Amino acid sequence: MSIEILPDADALALRAADLLALAAQEAAAARGRFAVALSGGETPRALYRMIARQQFSQKIPWRRVQLYWGDERCVPPDDPASNYGMARDAFIKHVPIADANVHRVLGEQPPAQAALAYEKELRALAALERPTSELPVFDLVLLGLGGDGHTASLFPHSDALAVEERFAVATQAPDGSPRISVTYPVINAARRVWFLVSGAKKAGMVAEVMEGLMVPAAVPAQGVRPVHGQLTWLLDEAAAAELDPAVRG
Ligand code: 6PG
């Protein structure tokens, strides 16, 4: 695991955009595609806007990029809560990526149906892997961190945390709102997993995930342990403020 701490949210977005462009170039050169699972919520918006800027967009091999989501709210794509809708407005509509390369979760469908359809998308991605893989192998899974320790839509004490045989499940946020989330096996099969966390409000939970008792049922972000891939925490100083100096490095 590695930790990068940037001075502020803008520097964090800039660094993450730089790393994402490098990861995309490496994956496209090595395997002909860059399969990335995007995270939702507010934090990644600044990153998504950054990669739409010419200084980064021109470095990203968009023809080779395959966009997926780590989770989605069960709402139509034009709903303000839609993770796809946020990414579309922040960068997708501003970059030369083909519609066929955008594998959104069908949030407008009934959750069980949307989960099944997304499972099929993920199984199709798994089938592209050489040598063959049971699991879809993302080149990058982007994750955020909720104040309660959730990530993607894997919430504390949720049944979704124990799912091993499915790649995508219908679940719920604590407020009961329906969500679709990838499961731990998918996240932990990725070549790279990045937590992108910004702001003082998350500092306590960042320290809890990294330094607290290991209780993934209560702190689902602790269940993110890539089997072969590289886990990286990209933090701004505010989010890193409660980390032990020894952990900060
Ligand atoms: C979502 C996300 C979720 C998010 C965290 C942090 O759909 O909301 O996937 O896991 O990353 O809740 O959200 P913020 O970046 O808005 O704090």
Tab-separated table of C-alpha atoms and ligand atoms in Angstrom:
chain	number	residue	atom	x	y	z
A	1	MET	CA	0.000	0.000	0.000
A	2	SER	CA	1.194	3.545	-0.683
A	3	ILE	CA	0.017	6.927	0.557
A	4	GLU	CA	0.357	10.251	-1.229
A	5	ILE	CA	-0.561	13.395	0.670
A	6	LEU	CA	-1.138	16.564	-1.368
A	7	PRO	CA	-1.406	20.084	0.082
A	8	ASP	CA	-5.063	20.680	-0.839
A	9	ALA	CA	-8.028	19.447	-2.921
A	10	ASP	CA	-6.817	21.115	-6.132
A	11	ALA	CA	-3.346	19.574	-5.841
A	12	LEU	CA	-5.008	16.218	-5.102
A	13	ALA	CA	-7.123	16.408	-8.273
A	14	LEU	CA	-4.083	17.457	-10.322
A	15	ARG	CA	-1.950	14.573	-9.006
A	16	ALA	CA	-4.744	12.052	-9.448
A	17	ALA	CA	-5.285	13.226	-13.038
A	18	ASP	CA	-1.569	12.863	-13.735
A	19	LEU	CA	-1.506	9.338	-12.286
A	20	LEU	CA	-4.695	8.380	-14.139
A	21	ALA	CA	-3.253	9.497	-17.491
A	22	LEU	CA	-0.080	7.473	-16.793
A	23	ALA	CA	-2.104	4.404	-15.769
A	24	ALA	CA	-4.241	4.689	-18.906
A	25	GLN	CA	-1.190	4.923	-21.158
A	26	GLU	CA	0.455	1.932	-19.460
A	27	ALA	CA	-2.654	-0.255	-19.627
A	28	ALA	CA	-3.424	0.654	-23.245
A	29	ALA	CA	0.168	-0.134	-24.273
A	30	ALA	CA	0.294	-3.388	-22.315
A	31	ARG	CA	-3.193	-4.791	-22.962
A	32	GLY	CA	-4.890	-2.577	-25.512
A	33	ARG	CA	-7.425	-1.256	-23.032
A	34	PHE	CA	-7.760	0.741	-19.822
A	35	ALA	CA	-10.745	-0.547	-17.879
A	36	VAL	CA	-11.549	1.825	-15.034
A	37	ALA	CA	-14.345	1.690	-12.437
A	38	LEU	CA	-15.245	5.248	-11.449
A	39	SER	CA	-16.429	6.266	-8.012
A	40	GLY	CA	-19.327	8.566	-7.297
A	41	GLY	CA	-20.153	11.188	-4.716
A	42	GLU	CA	-18.610	14.646	-4.624
A	43	THR	CA	-14.864	14.044	-4.183
A	44	PRO	CA	-14.006	12.733	-7.658
A	45	ARG	CA	-15.802	15.577	-9.469
A	46	ALA	CA	-12.657	17.738	-9.362
A	47	LEU	CA	-10.603	14.861	-10.802
A	48	TYR	CA	-13.148	14.237	-13.566
A	49	ARG	CA	-13.169	17.906	-14.520
A	50	MET	CA	-9.355	17.831	-14.524
A	51	ILE	CA	-9.071	14.912	-16.978
A	52	ALA	CA	-11.359	16.784	-19.370
A	53	ARG	CA	-8.780	19.577	-19.535
A	54	GLN	CA	-6.650	19.415	-22.669
A	55	GLN	CA	-3.407	19.045	-20.677
A	56	PHE	CA	-4.632	15.633	-19.491
A	57	SER	CA	-7.246	14.695	-22.080
A	58	GLN	CA	-4.647	14.743	-24.853
A	59	LYS	CA	-2.537	12.227	-22.889
A	60	ILE	CA	-5.359	9.725	-22.371
A	61	PRO	CA	-5.898	7.118	-25.142
A	62	TRP	CA	-9.700	7.548	-25.069
A	63	ARG	CA	-10.242	4.965	-27.852
A	64	ARG	CA	-8.783	2.375	-25.468
A	65	VAL	CA	-10.626	3.552	-22.333
A	66	GLN	CA	-13.532	1.426	-21.051
A	67	LEU	CA	-15.546	3.255	-18.377
A	68	TYR	CA	-17.440	1.431	-15.641
A	69	TRP	CA	-18.708	2.428	-12.191
A	70	GLY	CA	-17.947	0.963	-8.783
A	71	ASP	CA	-21.459	1.831	-7.740
A	72	GLU	CA	-24.528	3.743	-8.789
A	73	ARG	CA	-27.624	5.163	-7.241
A	74	CYS	CA	-30.843	3.620	-8.619
A	75	VAL	CA	-31.962	6.815	-10.329
A	76	PRO	CA	-32.224	7.872	-13.996
A	77	PRO	CA	-29.038	9.223	-15.601
A	78	ASP	CA	-30.352	12.806	-15.527
A	79	ASP	CA	-31.079	12.692	-11.809
A	80	PRO	CA	-28.687	14.972	-9.846
A	81	ALA	CA	-27.776	11.961	-7.667
A	82	SER	CA	-26.597	9.854	-10.621
A	83	ASN	CA	-22.892	8.959	-10.490
A	84	TYR	CA	-22.963	8.432	-14.243
A	85	GLY	CA	-24.661	11.807	-14.735
A	86	MET	CA	-22.003	13.546	-12.642
A	87	ALA	CA	-19.171	11.958	-14.654
A	88	ARG	CA	-20.937	12.654	-17.955
A	89	ASP	CA	-21.239	16.361	-17.137
A	90	ALA	CA	-17.731	16.610	-15.615
A	91	PHE	CA	-15.769	14.889	-18.434
A	92	ILE	CA	-17.481	12.228	-20.577
A	93	LYS	CA	-19.300	14.706	-22.821
A	94	HIS	CA	-16.095	16.722	-23.216
A	95	VAL	CA	-13.743	13.937	-24.354
A	96	PRO	CA	-13.602	11.747	-27.500
A	97	ILE	CA	-14.829	8.493	-25.955
A	98	ALA	CA	-17.258	6.273	-27.847
A	99	ASP	CA	-20.678	5.609	-26.276
A	100	ALA	CA	-19.943	1.870	-26.610
A	101	ASN	CA	-17.013	2.337	-24.216
A	102	VAL	CA	-19.241	3.743	-21.466
A	103	HIS	CA	-20.730	0.898	-19.440
A	104	ARG	CA	-23.067	2.724	-17.079
A	105	VAL	CA	-25.266	0.999	-14.535
A	106	LEU	CA	-28.890	1.266	-15.713
A	107	GLY	CA	-30.027	3.215	-12.668
A	108	GLU	CA	-33.456	3.832	-14.165
A	109	GLN	CA	-34.244	0.098	-14.096
A	110	PRO	CA	-35.576	-1.829	-11.068
A	111	PRO	CA	-32.538	-2.571	-8.857
A	112	ALA	CA	-32.538	-6.368	-9.305
A	113	GLN	CA	-32.721	-5.928	-13.090
A	114	ALA	CA	-29.996	-3.272	-13.103
A	115	ALA	CA	-27.724	-5.508	-11.010
A	116	LEU	CA	-28.206	-8.442	-13.397
A	117	ALA	CA	-27.532	-6.277	-16.451
A	118	TYR	CA	-24.384	-4.878	-14.841
A	119	GLU	CA	-23.268	-8.367	-13.834
A	120	LYS	CA	-23.391	-9.266	-17.533
A	121	GLU	CA	-21.229	-6.226	-18.392
A	122	LEU	CA	-18.686	-7.305	-15.780
A	123	ARG	CA	-18.696	-10.925	-16.994
A	124	ALA	CA	-18.007	-9.645	-20.508
A	125	LEU	CA	-15.040	-7.703	-19.140
A	126	ALA	CA	-13.800	-10.847	-17.359
A	127	ALA	CA	-13.949	-12.734	-20.674
A	128	LEU	CA	-11.483	-10.249	-22.216
A	129	GLU	CA	-8.801	-11.072	-19.660
A	130	ARG	CA	-5.776	-13.045	-20.857
A	131	PRO	CA	-4.915	-15.522	-19.420
A	132	THR	CA	-8.556	-16.252	-18.649
A	133	SER	CA	-9.962	-14.942	-15.401
A	134	GLU	CA	-13.115	-15.782	-13.483
A	135	LEU	CA	-13.249	-12.182	-12.345
A	136	PRO	CA	-13.279	-8.881	-14.243
A	137	VAL	CA	-9.819	-7.357	-13.787
A	138	PHE	CA	-9.987	-3.587	-13.731
A	139	ASP	CA	-6.826	-1.672	-14.488
A	140	LEU	CA	-8.039	0.884	-11.958
A	141	VAL	CA	-10.822	1.009	-9.382
A	142	LEU	CA	-11.387	4.495	-8.009
A	143	LEU	CA	-12.985	4.587	-4.562
A	144	GLY	CA	-14.211	7.246	-2.191
A	145	LEU	CA	-14.604	6.931	1.565
A	146	GLY	CA	-17.864	7.652	3.329
A	147	GLY	CA	-17.974	9.184	6.799
A	148	ASP	CA	-19.291	5.826	8.085
A	149	GLY	CA	-16.419	3.905	6.498
A	150	HIS	CA	-18.366	2.725	3.459
A	151	THR	CA	-16.847	2.591	0.017
A	152	ALA	CA	-18.564	2.115	-3.319
A	153	SER	CA	-22.012	1.174	-1.992
A	154	LEU	CA	-20.651	-1.358	0.482
A	155	PHE	CA	-22.138	-0.076	3.719
A	156	PRO	CA	-21.488	-1.187	7.310
A	157	HIS	CA	-23.113	-4.517	8.286
A	158	SER	CA	-24.601	-4.935	4.810
A	159	ASP	CA	-25.258	-8.391	3.340
A	160	ALA	CA	-23.368	-7.179	0.258
A	161	LEU	CA	-20.105	-7.415	2.208
A	162	ALA	CA	-20.286	-11.216	2.274
A	163	VAL	CA	-21.113	-11.709	-1.411
A	164	GLU	CA	-18.430	-13.724	-3.169
A	165	GLU	CA	-20.204	-15.307	-6.134
A	166	ARG	CA	-21.683	-12.145	-7.698
A	167	PHE	CA	-19.829	-9.221	-9.215
A	168	ALA	CA	-22.651	-6.681	-8.790
A	169	VAL	CA	-25.460	-6.565	-6.245
A	170	ALA	CA	-28.534	-4.498	-5.485
A	171	THR	CA	-28.157	-3.014	-2.032
A	172	GLN	CA	-29.275	0.003	-0.012
A	173	ALA	CA	-27.727	3.050	1.609
A	174	PRO	CA	-28.517	3.489	5.315
A	175	ASP	CA	-31.293	5.938	4.342
A	176	GLY	CA	-32.922	3.103	2.384
A	177	SER	CA	-32.121	4.520	-1.027
A	178	PRO	CA	-31.463	1.701	-3.508
A	179	ARG	CA	-27.963	1.288	-4.897
A	180	ILE	CA	-26.007	-1.058	-7.167
A	181	SER	CA	-22.493	-1.895	-6.046
A	182	VAL	CA	-19.628	-4.033	-7.194
A	183	THR	CA	-18.567	-6.583	-4.603
A	184	TYR	CA	-15.253	-7.047	-2.821
A	185	PRO	CA	-14.003	-9.786	-5.204
A	186	VAL	CA	-14.203	-7.325	-8.111
A	187	ILE	CA	-12.484	-4.497	-6.234
A	188	ASN	CA	-9.778	-6.809	-4.879
A	189	ALA	CA	-9.048	-8.314	-8.316
A	190	ALA	CA	-8.032	-4.920	-9.722
A	191	ARG	CA	-4.504	-4.044	-10.792
A	192	ARG	CA	-4.754	-0.680	-9.057
A	193	VAL	CA	-7.159	0.537	-6.377
A	194	TRP	CA	-7.076	4.205	-5.410
A	195	PHE	CA	-8.898	5.781	-2.500
A	196	LEU	CA	-9.349	9.464	-3.297
A	197	VAL	CA	-10.209	11.284	-0.059
A	198	SER	CA	-10.347	15.001	0.606
A	199	GLY	CA	-11.348	17.246	3.506
A	200	ALA	CA	-11.116	17.444	7.298
A	201	LYS	CA	-14.461	15.687	7.755
A	202	LYS	CA	-12.903	12.422	6.543
A	203	ALA	CA	-9.687	12.659	8.636
A	204	GLY	CA	-11.058	10.586	11.509
A	205	MET	CA	-12.314	7.826	9.238
A	206	VAL	CA	-9.085	7.762	7.195
A	207	ALA	CA	-7.162	7.153	10.434
A	208	GLU	CA	-9.739	4.564	11.569
A	209	VAL	CA	-9.448	2.611	8.308
A	210	MET	CA	-5.654	2.619	8.315
A	211	GLU	CA	-4.829	2.459	12.013
A	212	GLY	CA	-7.958	1.267	13.807
A	213	LEU	CA	-9.011	-2.289	14.698
A	214	MET	CA	-9.579	-4.342	11.559
A	215	VAL	CA	-13.369	-4.762	11.506
A	216	PRO	CA	-14.462	-4.646	7.832
A	217	ALA	CA	-18.072	-5.440	8.735
A	218	ALA	CA	-18.208	-2.122	10.563
A	219	VAL	CA	-15.680	-0.280	8.393
A	220	PRO	CA	-16.164	-1.678	4.865
A	221	ALA	CA	-13.246	0.304	3.388
A	222	GLN	CA	-11.006	-2.035	5.428
A	223	GLY	CA	-12.209	-4.915	3.251
A	224	VAL	CA	-10.402	-3.394	0.260
A	225	ARG	CA	-7.284	-5.545	0.066
A	226	PRO	CA	-6.202	-6.091	-3.569
A	227	VAL	CA	-5.030	-9.690	-4.060
A	228	HIS	CA	-2.317	-8.879	-6.600
A	229	GLY	CA	-2.884	-5.189	-7.280
A	230	GLN	CA	-1.522	-2.019	-5.742
A	231	LEU	CA	-3.570	-0.039	-3.193
A	232	THR	CA	-2.913	3.702	-3.098
A	233	TRP	CA	-4.406	6.357	-0.835
A	234	LEU	CA	-4.495	9.787	-2.459
A	235	LEU	CA	-5.237	12.278	0.290
A	236	ASP	CA	-5.100	15.979	0.849
A	237	GLU	CA	-3.519	17.287	4.073
A	238	ALA	CA	-6.928	17.872	5.641
A	239	ALA	CA	-7.987	14.255	5.150
A	240	ALA	CA	-4.589	13.010	6.367
A	241	ALA	CA	-4.540	15.238	9.471
A	242	GLU	CA	-5.220	12.453	12.004
A	243	LEU	CA	-2.808	9.899	10.591
A	244	ASP	CA	0.022	8.718	12.802
A	245	PRO	CA	3.316	10.247	11.544
A	246	ALA	CA	4.704	6.717	11.143
A	247	VAL	CA	1.808	5.860	8.810
A	248	ARG	CA	2.098	9.096	6.836
A	249	GLY	CA	5.699	8.169	6.045
B	1	6PG	C1	-21.375	7.192	-3.898
B	1	6PG	C2	-19.953	6.753	-3.797
B	1	6PG	C3	-19.565	6.655	-2.363
B	1	6PG	C4	-18.685	7.855	-2.126
B	1	6PG	C5	-18.523	8.151	-0.664
B	1	6PG	C6	-17.798	9.493	-0.486
B	1	6PG	O1	-22.086	6.734	-4.801
B	1	6PG	O2	-21.734	8.059	-3.087
B	1	6PG	O3	-19.537	5.822	-4.579
B	1	6PG	O4	-18.912	5.489	-1.987
B	1	6PG	O5	-17.414	7.619	-2.728
B	1	6PG	O6	-19.821	8.237	-0.088
B	1	6PG	O7	-18.619	10.481	-1.055
B	1	6PG	P1	-18.142	12.019	-1.112
B	1	6PG	O8	-16.986	12.064	-2.076
B	1	6PG	O9	-19.359	12.748	-1.643
B	1	6PG	O10	-17.754	12.409	0.276
